[in-house]
Structure formats: C-alpha cells, structure tokens
C-alpha cells in the first residue's frame, strides 16, 4: 500500500509525458506538411515562370528546349524524383541566366526580377522546411517515441535535397 | 507588395521604457507594419506609469537581471503568463511574432501558451550562453513550435545552431536609412574628428579601447577631437583619460535622431570599438547610411556587416595599437575615407525597412500557410483548467 501513491503519480507522469510527446510530434508533422505545401507552391510557380522565360526572347531555341523539358519534368515529377527534377531546372535556369542577363529587354527583365524574387522566397522556404523535417526526424528517433509508436502511421518525413547554391 | 492585411501580435521581451536594440527594432517594425495598414498589437513589459503608444499592451512591471554583459529588464511568472494568455485569446491574431524567445521572458511564455503560425526572431549572439545550454532541453519543445525562425545576423544564426540545434533565416535588423542620408555637415564636428555613439559606461561598448588609442593618434594628428554621444555620466570616463588629452574629448550626451544624421555626415571617422555582445550593430548600419567612414572592431557581427572590410575598416578587437594605426592611416588618406564611406552608404540601403520588412513579411506568409489562426494551446488550456479547479475551494 505504501507504494501505491508514488506508483500512481509515476503512472500519471508517464501518461502525461507520452501525450506531451505525441502532441509535440503531431505539431511537428503539421509543420512539415505546411512548409512542404508552401515550398511546393513556390516551386510550381517557378516552373511556370521558367516556361514563360523559355517562350520569351531571352532564350535561344536550344536553351528554350532544355528549359521547357526541365520545367515539365519538375512539374510532373513524383515525390521521389522531385528534388532531382527541381535541381535540374535550377541548373537549366542557371545556365541560361548566366549569359543572358545583359541581353534582356524591359519586358523580359520583369520576368527575371520575378524569378529572382521567387528564388529568394524558395531559399527561405527550403530553410524552413528542412528545419521542420530535421526536427521531426530527431524526435522520431527517440527511444520512447519508437517504442510506444507515438508517430502512429505517419510516414517519416524525408529531407528535401535541394542544391540551394544553384538557385 | 504587402498585399493582405493581417492582425499581427508582436511580443517584446524587454521593458518598453528602457531603450535597447530589440525594443527599437520591435517599435520600428510595428510602426512600419501599421503604416502598411496592418493591425498590430505589441505586448511588452513596462512600468505602470510609463506612457505607451496606442499599439502597445503592458504586460506588467519588469524585473532587472544581469544578462549578456548588460542589465536586462524582463518579465515572467504566473501573473505574466496569464496576461500573455489573455492577450493571445482576445487578440484573434493571424500571426504571432516573438522576439528573443530563448530568453526567460514573455516571448517564451507566449511561445508556450500559443498554437498556430508563429515566427521567432533571435537577436542575441554570444559564444557560450551557458544558461541556454542548461535549459536547452526545456526550451526545445517551445522553440519547436515556431513555424519559422529569423536570426538578425550570421553570428546570431550560429548561436542558434550551436545551442538549440535549429536553423534560421538571416534577415538583418532594419533602419530608416532615409533618415540618415540627408544630414547636413556641421562645422563644429568636422575636421580631424572621431565620432562614437553608445552607452559608453558599458565596457562592452569599448570606449576604453578608443581612449587607450588616443595618445598615439594625437601624436600623429595633434588636432584630433573625439566626440562621444550617448546617455550616461561622463565623470567616470573623463577621470580615466590622461589629463593632457582630456581636452580632446567632448561628451555630447544623448543626441536626437536628426543630430545623429548630421553627426554621421560630419565626422571624419565613426569608430565602433565594441568588444563583444553585439549581434548586429544597428548603430554601425546607421553610421553607414549617414555616410560616415566606419572603423569597427572585428567581432563577428561587424565583420559580417562591413563585408569583411569592404564597407568600412576593421581592427582587431580590444587592440588599441591597431585601432590607432587604422585611424591614423585613414585620417591621412582622405580619398580612401571617401571611397569607404561611399560604398558603405550604398550597402546600408540593404538594411532599410522597406527591404527588411518585405523580407520579414514574406516569412510571415510562409508561416501562415495552412490557414489556421493563433489560438491558446490545447495543453496550456487543460493545464489552466486544472489549476483553476485547484483554486476554487
């Protein structure tokens, strides 16, 4: 009987701690989802800007072809191939912009400013998303979290490999 | 480009009545956002009789504790916590912007109490913040709730990655660059003059280093004058100066914003000999915007801000011999001075609020993806229900 009170308290504490962890985990998953949604939208926008650039006077026929291909690939890629495709698009854009900045006319340079504003945003979005992912991966690795299966059926968030330097 | 009008809650951890870097930043940001049409409420500690602008809500009387080489006036405790919760519950905010949430003050409490889109800005940069180290595991779950983190400098970001293991977007502090660009040169401050602005009584502002450098400087530039502006009692500082050199120093006391602009345009050199504890260096950015040629210690924040010496001269921190060398060199070379001042002035445009607030706003937008509003956190609600049940009998 002497141990009853401490045992009850201990059990209550354990239950509290588990719910606390589960709630933390839930919040992190939500953060991952939201930041991914945000990044996704920005990347889609970038692909469409890239298409516009491909159809404008900035691009010569060869780079236009390259860019169009890369943009479509980025748009349609499945989640596993997404980062590869986006990096490809970054590369294609980088190649083109390297030597065309001085050629751009007024209308085209508006496209380019739009692209660079978008690029800045994407960089921030990637940082936010990566942080959310690594935080939740860290928590998911915890022994308690794994033993009690606190994550339920939620898939382990995957890091989005994105070569930010290419942007 | 600021499109949708938002209801934004900003929390300032330090007392509103004592001016400081974070407080000024919060004030300027709030006023900028209000000017853009947003509905902004700022929660900050302040003494009861303080006169507050209409957008500031008083969270209670702050207490003073020594922190990071200065005295911080912060606030925590159960009463403050319930005020924070009420403010969140009644505010119906689209977004919370918490400043310095890793410090035990109301920002941390707000982070605890709220749920939903939250952005945190980290200002402090210190190599070894033992306190944060110690309470890291407690902070983690709270900091984790922030949808996005901002660090005001590369130095602040490093502090964050070291101590809390989390990354941040670097967005510099803002200044109203245009306030400083149109200063008119005042002849009383011109010539072989050196300017210094800051609370010179605090040792980390480094006035000491400048005083120690002066004997050498005055040998090479006999007509040199040093103007020290900033709040504080000069008595102590004057006593520590070599009597023969006392006439070279002039203490101006606290100067107004418009005087500051004139000051920066007039002096030959602006010196920032800070020995540490500085995270961004707003005064250096203002000096750059005012068109001053800046000489600063090579602490990480200044090194970063001055582009490793591209926009102003650097000297080894706390080394007055080197400071003297750099100053003498620049006093003799007017062309170099003008060149540095010019590139600095252009660079300072990056810190203008119109640029900085835009960047902050785009982080807001990203934090708000998902569309939910800020509300009082579930766990905090049940906890308080539990507490109030205890209190009733």
mmCIF file of C-alpha atoms in Angstrom, chain A:
data_model
loop_
_atom_site.group_PDB
_atom_site.id
_atom_site.type_symbol
_atom_site.label_atom_id
_atom_site.label_comp_id
_atom_site.label_asym_id
_atom_site.label_seq_id
_atom_site.Cartn_x
_atom_site.Cartn_y
_atom_site.Cartn_z
ATOM 1 C CA UNK A 1 0.000 0.000 0.000
ATOM 2 C CA UNK A 2 2.891 2.290 0.803
ATOM 3 C CA UNK A 3 3.949 2.271 -2.818
ATOM 4 C CA UNK A 4 0.541 2.935 -4.216
ATOM 5 C CA UNK A 5 0.656 6.711 -4.155
ATOM 6 C CA UNK A 6 4.086 7.055 -5.763
ATOM 7 C CA UNK A 7 3.166 4.424 -8.329
ATOM 8 C CA UNK A 8 0.011 6.266 -9.271
ATOM 9 C CA UNK A 9 1.907 9.501 -9.558
ATOM 10 C CA UNK A 10 4.558 7.844 -11.633
ATOM 11 C CA UNK A 11 1.939 6.336 -13.921
ATOM 12 C CA UNK A 12 0.232 9.709 -14.273
ATOM 13 C CA UNK A 13 3.541 11.308 -15.088
ATOM 14 C CA UNK A 14 4.309 8.701 -17.711
ATOM 15 C CA UNK A 15 0.912 9.200 -19.314
ATOM 16 C CA UNK A 16 1.353 12.949 -19.264
ATOM 17 C CA UNK A 17 4.811 12.678 -20.781
ATOM 18 C CA UNK A 18 3.607 10.373 -23.537
ATOM 19 C CA UNK A 19 0.732 12.641 -24.511
ATOM 20 C CA UNK A 20 3.089 15.579 -24.354
ATOM 21 C CA UNK A 21 5.491 13.870 -26.745
ATOM 22 C CA UNK A 22 2.680 12.792 -29.030
ATOM 23 C CA UNK A 23 1.375 16.322 -29.201
ATOM 24 C CA UNK A 24 4.827 17.644 -29.968
ATOM 25 C CA UNK A 25 5.183 15.120 -32.714
ATOM 26 C CA UNK A 26 1.803 15.963 -34.139
ATOM 27 C CA UNK A 27 2.675 19.626 -34.230
ATOM 28 C CA UNK A 28 5.938 18.902 -35.984
ATOM 29 C CA UNK A 29 4.229 16.791 -38.609
ATOM 30 C CA UNK A 30 1.824 19.612 -39.223
ATOM 31 C CA UNK A 31 4.755 21.965 -39.617
ATOM 32 C CA UNK A 32 6.372 19.622 -42.114
ATOM 33 C CA UNK A 33 3.145 19.406 -44.106
ATOM 34 C CA UNK A 34 2.607 23.146 -44.122
ATOM 35 C CA UNK A 35 6.143 24.060 -45.013
ATOM 36 C CA UNK A 36 6.122 21.472 -47.778
ATOM 37 C CA UNK A 37 2.862 22.810 -49.161
ATOM 38 C CA UNK A 38 4.380 26.261 -49.178
ATOM 39 C CA UNK A 39 7.546 25.100 -50.891
ATOM 40 C CA UNK A 40 5.548 23.110 -53.391
ATOM 41 C CA UNK A 41 3.501 26.126 -54.434
ATOM 42 C CA UNK A 42 6.614 28.244 -54.855
ATOM 43 C CA UNK A 43 8.321 25.564 -56.927
ATOM 44 C CA UNK A 44 5.275 25.216 -59.165
ATOM 45 C CA UNK A 45 5.300 28.959 -59.664
ATOM 46 C CA UNK A 46 8.950 28.832 -60.546
ATOM 47 C CA UNK A 47 8.323 26.126 -63.124
ATOM 48 C CA UNK A 48 5.689 28.267 -64.794
ATOM 49 C CA UNK A 49 7.945 31.317 -64.774
ATOM 50 C CA UNK A 50 10.641 29.118 -66.296
ATOM 51 C CA UNK A 51 8.209 28.133 -69.058
ATOM 52 C CA UNK A 52 7.449 31.769 -69.720
ATOM 53 C CA UNK A 53 11.138 32.507 -69.924
ATOM 54 C CA UNK A 54 11.558 29.595 -72.319
ATOM 55 C CA UNK A 55 8.945 31.140 -74.593
ATOM 56 C CA UNK A 56 10.356 34.653 -74.352
ATOM 57 C CA UNK A 57 13.169 36.222 -76.341
ATOM 58 C CA UNK A 58 15.696 35.627 -73.597
ATOM 59 C CA UNK A 59 16.137 32.011 -74.529
ATOM 60 C CA UNK A 60 17.678 30.844 -77.769
ATOM 61 C CA UNK A 61 15.969 27.781 -79.311
ATOM 62 C CA UNK A 62 18.387 25.286 -77.799
ATOM 63 C CA UNK A 63 18.160 26.572 -74.232
ATOM 64 C CA UNK A 64 14.437 27.040 -74.707
ATOM 65 C CA UNK A 65 14.133 23.356 -75.443
ATOM 66 C CA UNK A 66 16.283 22.471 -72.466
ATOM 67 C CA UNK A 67 14.331 24.746 -70.161
ATOM 68 C CA UNK A 68 10.924 23.560 -71.345
ATOM 69 C CA UNK A 69 11.961 19.978 -70.795
ATOM 70 C CA UNK A 70 13.298 20.684 -67.337
ATOM 71 C CA UNK A 71 10.230 22.720 -66.362
ATOM 72 C CA UNK A 72 7.809 19.979 -67.394
ATOM 73 C CA UNK A 73 9.884 17.387 -65.645
ATOM 74 C CA UNK A 74 9.859 19.434 -62.457
ATOM 75 C CA UNK A 75 6.109 19.874 -62.679
ATOM 76 C CA UNK A 76 5.233 16.265 -63.257
ATOM 77 C CA UNK A 77 7.874 14.555 -61.162
ATOM 78 C CA UNK A 78 6.709 12.167 -58.464
ATOM 79 C CA UNK A 79 7.698 12.961 -54.935
ATOM 80 C CA UNK A 80 10.798 10.746 -55.052
ATOM 81 C CA UNK A 81 12.125 12.312 -58.205
ATOM 82 C CA UNK A 82 11.035 15.774 -57.336
ATOM 83 C CA UNK A 83 14.249 17.126 -55.870
ATOM 84 C CA UNK A 84 16.260 15.759 -58.760
ATOM 85 C CA UNK A 85 13.959 17.374 -61.255
ATOM 86 C CA UNK A 86 13.961 20.695 -59.427
ATOM 87 C CA UNK A 87 17.735 20.698 -59.256
ATOM 88 C CA UNK A 88 17.732 20.050 -62.995
ATOM 89 C CA UNK A 89 15.517 23.057 -63.515
ATOM 90 C CA UNK A 90 17.778 25.165 -61.280
ATOM 91 C CA UNK A 91 20.700 24.079 -63.406
ATOM 92 C CA UNK A 92 18.973 24.900 -66.670
ATOM 93 C CA UNK A 93 17.889 28.315 -65.377
ATOM 94 C CA UNK A 94 21.363 28.974 -64.030
ATOM 95 C CA UNK A 95 22.955 28.166 -67.384
ATOM 96 C CA UNK A 96 20.608 30.433 -69.234
ATOM 97 C CA UNK A 97 20.724 33.359 -66.844
ATOM 98 C CA UNK A 98 24.487 33.284 -66.612
ATOM 99 C CA UNK A 99 24.933 34.817 -70.018
ATOM 100 C CA UNK A 100 21.605 36.388 -70.838
ATOM 101 C CA UNK A 101 21.222 38.988 -68.112
ATOM 102 C CA UNK A 102 22.647 41.770 -70.240
ATOM 103 C CA UNK A 103 20.556 40.813 -73.268
ATOM 104 C CA UNK A 104 17.182 41.138 -71.609
ATOM 105 C CA UNK A 105 14.682 43.729 -72.782
ATOM 106 C CA UNK A 106 12.357 45.569 -70.413
ATOM 107 C CA UNK A 107 9.534 43.044 -70.577
ATOM 108 C CA UNK A 108 11.918 40.172 -70.187
ATOM 109 C CA UNK A 109 13.791 41.726 -67.315
ATOM 110 C CA UNK A 110 10.484 41.849 -65.474
ATOM 111 C CA UNK A 111 10.348 38.090 -65.828
ATOM 112 C CA UNK A 112 13.857 37.863 -64.499
ATOM 113 C CA UNK A 113 13.089 40.027 -61.464
ATOM 114 C CA UNK A 114 10.063 37.885 -60.795
ATOM 115 C CA UNK A 115 12.259 34.827 -60.967
ATOM 116 C CA UNK A 116 14.856 36.235 -58.618
ATOM 117 C CA UNK A 117 12.183 37.290 -56.099
ATOM 118 C CA UNK A 118 10.782 33.799 -56.306
ATOM 119 C CA UNK A 119 14.229 32.323 -55.862
ATOM 120 C CA UNK A 120 14.743 34.304 -52.661
ATOM 121 C CA UNK A 121 11.448 33.039 -51.324
ATOM 122 C CA UNK A 122 12.245 29.467 -52.270
ATOM 123 C CA UNK A 123 15.535 29.693 -50.431
ATOM 124 C CA UNK A 124 13.729 30.758 -47.266
ATOM 125 C CA UNK A 125 11.035 28.126 -47.767
ATOM 126 C CA UNK A 126 13.651 25.412 -48.122
ATOM 127 C CA UNK A 127 15.347 26.512 -44.905
ATOM 128 C CA UNK A 128 12.038 26.424 -43.053
ATOM 129 C CA UNK A 129 11.062 23.066 -44.471
ATOM 130 C CA UNK A 130 14.445 21.449 -43.860
ATOM 131 C CA UNK A 131 14.365 22.611 -40.277
ATOM 132 C CA UNK A 132 10.897 21.176 -39.692
ATOM 133 C CA UNK A 133 11.941 17.884 -41.242
ATOM 134 C CA UNK A 134 15.133 17.540 -39.262
ATOM 135 C CA UNK A 135 13.367 18.433 -36.027
ATOM 136 C CA UNK A 136 10.741 15.772 -36.511
ATOM 137 C CA UNK A 137 13.302 13.206 -37.602
ATOM 138 C CA UNK A 138 15.202 13.963 -34.432
ATOM 139 C CA UNK A 139 12.140 13.455 -32.279
ATOM 140 C CA UNK A 140 11.121 10.337 -34.170
ATOM 141 C CA UNK A 141 14.487 8.782 -33.381
ATOM 142 C CA UNK A 142 13.806 8.997 -29.663
ATOM 143 C CA UNK A 143 13.593 5.630 -27.991
ATOM 144 C CA UNK A 144 10.299 6.368 -26.239
ATOM 145 C CA UNK A 145 8.715 7.597 -29.428
ATOM 146 C CA UNK A 146 9.678 4.443 -31.283
ATOM 147 C CA UNK A 147 8.721 2.006 -28.531
ATOM 148 C CA UNK A 148 5.276 3.459 -27.970
ATOM 149 C CA UNK A 149 4.770 4.077 -31.668
ATOM 150 C CA UNK A 150 3.736 7.630 -30.912
ATOM 151 C CA UNK A 151 4.033 8.591 -34.538
ATOM 152 C CA UNK A 152 1.241 6.204 -35.471
ATOM 153 C CA UNK A 153 1.094 5.597 -39.184
ATOM 154 C CA UNK A 154 2.558 8.932 -40.209
ATOM 155 C CA UNK A 155 5.400 8.409 -42.676
ATOM 156 C CA UNK A 156 8.855 9.576 -41.639
ATOM 157 C CA UNK A 157 9.432 12.967 -43.265
ATOM 158 C CA UNK A 158 12.150 12.896 -45.864
ATOM 159 C CA UNK A 159 14.745 15.571 -46.272
ATOM 160 C CA UNK A 160 14.400 17.529 -49.426
ATOM 161 C CA UNK A 161 17.812 17.619 -51.035
ATOM 162 C CA UNK A 162 17.987 20.878 -52.815
ATOM 163 C CA UNK A 163 21.101 22.478 -54.083
ATOM 164 C CA UNK A 164 20.443 25.976 -52.897
ATOM 165 C CA UNK A 165 23.669 27.196 -54.448
ATOM 166 C CA UNK A 166 22.381 26.516 -57.916
ATOM 167 C CA UNK A 167 19.486 28.906 -57.413
#
